[in-house]
Coordinates of C-alpha atoms in Angstrom, one line a residue:
X24 CA -53.5 95.8 85.6
X25 CA -52.9 94.1 82.2
X26 CA -55.4 91.6 80.7
X27 CA -53.8 88.4 79.6
X28 CA -54.5 87.1 76.1
X29 CA -55.7 83.5 76.0
X30 CA -54.3 81.2 73.3
X31 CA -57.0 79.3 71.3
X32 CA -56.7 75.7 72.0
X33 CA -56.0 73.3 69.1
X34 CA -58.7 70.8 68.3
X35 CA -57.1 67.3 68.0
X36 CA -60.2 65.8 66.3
X37 CA -59.5 68.0 63.2
X38 CA -56.0 66.6 62.8
X39 CA -57.2 63.1 63.4
X40 CA -59.8 63.4 60.6
X41 CA -57.3 65.0 58.3
X42 CA -54.8 62.2 59.0
X43 CA -57.3 59.5 58.5
X44 CA -58.4 61.1 55.2
X45 CA -54.8 61.4 54.1
X46 CA -54.1 57.8 54.9
X47 CA -57.3 56.7 53.1
X48 CA -56.3 58.7 50.0
X49 CA -52.8 57.3 50.1
X50 CA -54.2 53.8 50.5
X51 CA -56.8 53.8 47.8
X52 CA -54.6 55.9 45.5
X53 CA -51.8 53.4 45.9
X54 CA -54.2 50.5 45.4
X55 CA -55.4 52.1 42.2
X56 CA -51.9 52.7 41.0
X57 CA -50.9 49.1 41.8
X58 CA -54.1 47.8 40.1
X59 CA -53.4 50.0 37.0
X60 CA -49.9 48.6 36.8
X61 CA -50.9 44.9 37.1
X62 CA -54.2 45.0 35.2
X63 CA -55.6 46.1 31.8
X64 CA -59.3 47.1 31.6
X65 CA -61.8 48.1 29.0
X66 CA -65.5 48.7 28.9
X67 CA -65.6 48.3 25.1
X68 CA -66.7 44.6 25.3
X69 CA -69.9 42.6 24.7
X70 CA -71.3 39.2 25.3
X71 CA -71.3 37.2 22.0
X72 CA -73.1 34.0 20.9
X73 CA -73.8 32.3 17.6
X74 CA -76.9 33.6 15.9
X75 CA -77.7 31.1 13.1
X76 CA -80.0 32.3 10.4
X77 CA -82.9 30.0 9.4
X78 CA -83.4 30.0 5.7
X79 CA -86.1 28.7 3.4
X80 CA -84.4 26.3 1.0
X81 CA -87.5 26.0 -1.2
X82 CA -90.3 28.5 -2.2
X83 CA -93.9 28.2 -1.4
X84 CA -96.7 29.3 1.0
X85 CA -96.3 28.7 4.7
X86 CA -98.6 25.9 5.7
X87 CA -98.1 25.7 9.5
X88 CA -96.4 28.3 11.8
X89 CA -97.1 28.6 15.5
X90 CA -93.9 30.1 16.9
X91 CA -93.8 33.2 19.1
X92 CA -91.1 35.8 19.2
X93 CA -88.1 34.8 21.4
X94 CA -89.5 31.3 22.0
X95 CA -87.1 28.5 23.1
X96 CA -86.6 25.7 20.6
X97 CA -84.7 22.4 20.7
X98 CA -82.2 21.2 18.1
X99 CA -84.0 19.5 15.3
X100 CA -87.4 20.8 16.4
X101 CA -89.9 21.5 13.6
X102 CA -90.3 25.2 13.2
X103 CA -92.7 25.6 10.3
X104 CA -93.9 23.7 7.2
X105 CA -94.3 24.9 3.6
X106 CA -97.1 23.7 1.4
X107 CA -95.7 20.5 -0.2
X108 CA -98.3 19.5 -2.7
X109 CA -96.3 20.5 -5.8
X110 CA -93.2 18.9 -4.3
X111 CA -95.1 15.6 -3.8
X112 CA -96.2 15.7 -7.4
X113 CA -92.6 16.3 -8.5
X114 CA -91.6 13.2 -6.5
X115 CA -94.3 11.1 -8.2
X116 CA -93.2 12.3 -11.6
X117 CA -89.6 11.5 -10.8
X118 CA -90.7 8.0 -9.7
X119 CA -92.6 7.5 -13.0
X120 CA -89.6 8.6 -15.0
X121 CA -87.4 6.2 -13.2
X122 CA -89.8 3.3 -13.8
X123 CA -89.9 4.1 -17.5
X124 CA -86.1 4.3 -17.6
X125 CA -85.8 0.9 -15.9
X126 CA -88.3 -0.6 -18.4
X127 CA -86.1 0.7 -21.3
X128 CA -83.1 -0.9 -19.7
X129 CA -84.9 -4.3 -19.4
X130 CA -86.0 -4.0 -23.1
X131 CA -82.4 -3.2 -24.1
X132 CA -81.1 -6.2 -22.1
X133 CA -83.7 -8.4 -23.7
X134 CA -82.5 -7.4 -27.2
X135 CA -79.0 -8.8 -26.3
X136 CA -80.6 -12.2 -25.7
X137 CA -82.4 -12.1 -29.0
X138 CA -79.3 -11.0 -30.8
X139 CA -77.4 -13.8 -29.2
X140 CA -79.9 -16.3 -30.5
X141 CA -79.7 -14.8 -34.0
X142 CA -76.0 -15.0 -33.9
X143 CA -76.2 -18.7 -33.0
X144 CA -78.6 -19.3 -35.9
X145 CA -76.4 -17.3 -38.3
X146 CA -73.3 -19.2 -37.2
X147 CA -75.0 -22.5 -37.7
X148 CA -76.1 -21.4 -41.2
X149 CA -72.5 -20.6 -42.1
X150 CA -71.5 -24.1 -41.0
X151 CA -74.3 -25.7 -43.2
X152 CA -73.5 -23.5 -46.2
X153 CA -69.8 -24.4 -45.8
X154 CA -70.7 -28.1 -46.0
X155 CA -72.9 -27.5 -49.1
X156 CA -70.1 -25.5 -50.8
X157 CA -67.7 -28.3 -50.1
X158 CA -70.1 -30.9 -51.6
X159 CA -70.8 -28.6 -54.6
X160 CA -67.0 -28.2 -55.2
X161 CA -66.5 -32.0 -55.2
X162 CA -69.4 -32.5 -57.5
X163 CA -68.1 -29.9 -59.9
X164 CA -64.7 -31.4 -60.1
X165 CA -66.1 -34.9 -60.7
X166 CA -68.5 -33.7 -63.4
X167 CA -65.7 -31.7 -65.0
X168 CA -63.6 -34.8 -65.3
X169 CA -66.5 -36.8 -66.6
X170 CA -67.3 -34.1 -69.2
X171 CA -63.7 -34.1 -70.3
X172 CA -64.0 -37.9 -70.9
X173 CA -67.3 -37.4 -72.7
X174 CA -69.2 -39.4 -70.0
X175 CA -71.7 -36.6 -69.3
X176 CA -73.4 -33.8 -71.3
X177 CA -72.7 -30.1 -71.2
X178 CA -76.1 -29.7 -69.5
X179 CA -75.1 -31.8 -66.6
X180 CA -71.8 -29.9 -66.2
X181 CA -73.7 -26.6 -66.3
X182 CA -76.0 -27.9 -63.5
X183 CA -72.9 -28.7 -61.3
X184 CA -71.4 -25.3 -62.0
X185 CA -74.7 -23.6 -61.0
X186 CA -75.0 -25.6 -57.8
X187 CA -71.4 -24.6 -56.9
X188 CA -72.1 -20.9 -57.5
X189 CA -75.4 -21.1 -55.5
X190 CA -73.6 -22.7 -52.6
X191 CA -70.8 -20.1 -52.7
X192 CA -73.4 -17.3 -52.7
X193 CA -75.3 -18.8 -49.8
X194 CA -72.1 -19.1 -47.8
X195 CA -71.2 -15.5 -48.3
X196 CA -74.8 -14.5 -47.4
X197 CA -74.6 -16.4 -44.2
X198 CA -71.3 -14.8 -43.3
X199 CA -72.8 -11.4 -44.0
X200 CA -75.7 -12.2 -41.6
X201 CA -73.1 -13.1 -38.9
X202 CA -71.4 -9.8 -39.4
X203 CA -74.7 -8.0 -39.1
X204 CA -75.6 -9.8 -35.9
X205 CA -72.2 -8.8 -34.4
X206 CA -72.8 -5.2 -35.3
X207 CA -76.3 -5.4 -33.8
X208 CA -74.8 -6.8 -30.7
X209 CA -72.4 -3.8 -30.3
X210 CA -75.3 -1.4 -30.9
X211 CA -77.4 -3.2 -28.3
X212 CA -74.6 -3.0 -25.8
X213 CA -74.4 0.7 -26.4
X214 CA -78.1 1.0 -25.9
X215 CA -77.8 -0.8 -22.6
X216 CA -75.1 1.5 -21.4
X217 CA -77.3 4.5 -22.4
X218 CA -80.3 3.0 -20.7
X219 CA -78.2 2.5 -17.5
X220 CA -77.0 6.1 -17.6
X221 CA -80.6 7.2 -18.1
X222 CA -81.6 5.2 -15.0
X223 CA -78.9 6.8 -13.0
X224 CA -80.1 10.3 -14.1
X225 CA -83.6 9.5 -13.2
X226 CA -82.5 8.1 -9.8
X227 CA -80.6 11.4 -9.1
X228 CA -83.7 13.4 -10.2
X229 CA -85.8 11.3 -7.8
X230 CA -83.4 11.9 -4.9
X231 CA -83.4 15.7 -5.7
X232 CA -87.2 15.7 -5.7
X233 CA -87.3 13.9 -2.4
X234 CA -84.7 16.3 -1.0
X235 CA -86.7 19.3 -2.0
X236 CA -89.8 17.7 -0.5
X237 CA -87.9 17.3 2.8
X238 CA -87.0 21.0 2.7
X239 CA -90.7 21.9 3.2
X240 CA -90.1 21.0 6.8
X241 CA -87.9 23.7 8.3
X242 CA -86.2 22.5 11.5
X243 CA -84.1 24.2 14.1
X244 CA -80.4 24.0 13.3
X245 CA -79.4 24.4 17.0
X246 CA -81.0 24.7 20.4
X247 CA -81.7 28.3 21.5
X248 CA -84.2 31.1 21.2
X249 CA -85.6 32.4 18.0
X250 CA -85.4 36.2 17.3
X251 CA -88.1 38.5 16.0
X252 CA -90.5 36.8 13.6
X253 CA -92.7 38.5 11.0
X254 CA -94.2 35.4 9.5
X255 CA -97.8 34.3 9.1
X256 CA -99.6 31.2 7.8
X257 CA -100.2 31.5 4.1
X258 CA -97.3 33.9 3.6
X259 CA -95.2 33.3 0.4
X260 CA -91.5 32.7 1.0
X261 CA -88.7 32.5 -1.6
X262 CA -85.8 30.0 -1.8
X263 CA -82.9 31.4 0.2
X264 CA -85.0 33.9 2.1
X265 CA -84.0 34.4 5.8
X266 CA -87.0 33.7 7.9
X267 CA -85.5 34.5 11.4
X268 CA -82.5 33.6 13.5
X269 CA -81.9 31.2 16.3
X270 CA -79.5 32.4 19.0
X271 CA -77.6 29.5 20.4
X272 CA -77.9 29.7 24.2
X273 CA -75.6 26.8 24.8
X274 CA -72.4 28.8 24.5
X275 CA -71.4 32.4 25.3
X276 CA -68.1 34.3 25.1
X277 CA -66.8 37.8 25.3
X278 CA -65.2 39.9 22.6
X279 CA -63.3 42.8 24.3
X280 CA -61.7 45.5 22.2
X281 CA -58.4 46.6 23.8
X282 CA -56.3 49.6 22.8
X283 CA -53.1 48.6 21.0
X284 CA -51.2 50.2 23.8
X285 CA -52.7 47.7 26.3
X286 CA -51.5 44.5 24.6
X287 CA -47.9 44.5 25.6
X288 CA -48.3 42.3 28.7
X289 CA -51.5 40.5 27.7
X290 CA -51.2 36.8 26.9
X291 CA -53.5 33.8 26.2
X292 CA -54.6 32.1 29.4
X293 CA -54.5 35.2 31.7
X294 CA -57.3 35.5 34.2
X295 CA -60.1 37.9 33.5
X296 CA -62.7 39.4 35.8
X297 CA -66.0 40.4 34.1
X298 CA -68.7 42.8 35.3
X299 CA -71.9 42.7 33.4
X300 CA -73.6 46.1 33.3
X301 CA -77.0 44.6 33.9
X302 CA -75.8 42.4 36.8
X303 CA -73.1 44.5 38.6
X304 CA -73.2 42.3 41.8
X305 CA -72.6 39.0 40.0
X306 CA -69.0 37.9 40.1
X307 CA -67.9 36.4 36.8
X308 CA -64.5 35.2 35.7
X309 CA -62.9 33.9 32.5
X310 CA -59.6 33.7 30.6
X311 CA -58.1 35.0 27.4
X312 CA -58.3 32.4 24.6
X313 CA -57.4 34.2 21.4
X314 CA -56.2 37.5 20.0
X315 CA -57.5 38.8 16.6
X316 CA -55.0 38.8 13.8
X317 CA -56.1 42.3 12.8
X318 CA -57.6 45.4 14.3
X319 CA -61.3 46.0 14.3
X320 CA -60.9 48.7 11.7
X321 CA -59.6 46.2 9.2
X322 CA -62.8 44.2 9.5
X323 CA -65.0 47.2 8.9
X324 CA -67.0 47.6 5.7
X325 CA -64.7 50.4 4.5
X326 CA -61.3 50.0 6.1
X327 CA -59.3 53.3 6.5
X328 CA -56.7 54.0 3.8
X329 CA -53.9 55.9 5.5
X330 CA -52.0 56.2 2.2
X331 CA -54.4 58.9 0.9
X332 CA -55.2 62.4 2.2
X333 CA -54.0 63.8 5.5
X334 CA -53.0 61.1 8.0
X335 CA -54.3 61.4 11.6
X336 CA -53.0 58.8 14.0
X337 CA -55.8 57.1 15.9
X338 CA -55.2 54.5 18.6
X339 CA -56.5 51.2 17.2
X340 CA -58.4 48.5 19.1
X341 CA -57.8 44.8 18.8
X342 CA -60.5 42.3 19.5
X343 CA -59.7 39.8 22.2
X344 CA -61.8 36.6 22.8
X345 CA -62.5 35.7 26.4
X346 CA -64.1 32.4 27.4
X347 CA -66.2 32.4 30.5
X348 CA -65.7 30.1 33.5
X349 CA -68.8 28.0 34.3
X350 CA -70.7 29.5 31.4
X351 CA -73.4 26.8 31.6
X352 CA -74.4 28.3 35.0
X353 CA -74.8 31.7 33.5
X354 CA -77.1 30.8 30.5
X355 CA -80.2 32.2 32.2
X356 CA -78.5 35.5 32.8
X357 CA -76.3 36.1 29.7
X358 CA -77.7 37.6 26.6
X359 CA -75.8 38.2 23.3
X360 CA -75.0 41.8 23.0
X361 CA -74.9 42.8 26.7
X362 CA -72.2 45.3 27.6
X363 CA -69.5 44.2 30.0
X364 CA -66.4 45.6 31.6
X365 CA -63.4 43.3 31.6
X366 CA -60.3 43.5 33.9
X367 CA -57.3 41.4 32.8
X368 CA -54.6 40.5 35.4
X369 CA -51.4 40.9 33.4
X370 CA -48.9 40.6 36.3

């Protein structure tokens, strides 16, 4: 009697699982392939914002400072004050110099009035001396005729000649005085112009002193949050010294560095999906607004020089600016410098 061999039964569940797994692989693999063909992605991207340095425009000792690190400030808010005693004294000195310059101008203008009066007197003198000379001339001619007839003596003729010479000399003297007055008038006008220029200089000096005084009050250039501060009351600061920075939290954007091989289909206005590493569940969108005119390497401190040494080709990256949609709703979440992943729909 022969024993029949039994065939092991095939388990259909195994084939079902394998089939489902294969379909899933094909589905997700195809989806990945389609996504890779219609999108360009990079994780070399960061949130950017404007960080405005706050500088001290004058030197001195800090008088008041109460800010804390990372404190929120408003645009135009007083951040700190610098001791202003010496700047107030400079303003007072400039005001005194201006007052003296204005007094000099008034004196110079008064000289013009005096010179005008002197000119009138000198001109009147010329007229009088002219009349006297005419009379002396007539007298001399008459006496000369009488002397020729023997009607008067030589002494009388000599007196007429002397009177004529005196009248002539006095007329020339009066004309000289008129010339001198005219010269003085020109000099006085020049002094007035000089005094006016000096007043303008002193006014500019006063404005400069007041401007420096205003710089002792350091105000916030924009609204935002200040960075790290290392300042204390009584600390000496120098002109041009950076005190801290204010990060503008009113506007954020993204700078994504794409490989040069990814740029072929990318255009301004294309939709972008953004994933912030710190908030992976938050859905954020934006659009491309600008492409850099040069690669990131060209903006580095020491750009590579491929014309020297051995050349090794390296794929370059191009910065791309991305504006966020509804950025005002994200202000509480976004921070400058946060890493993000961007996914650009190119087709």
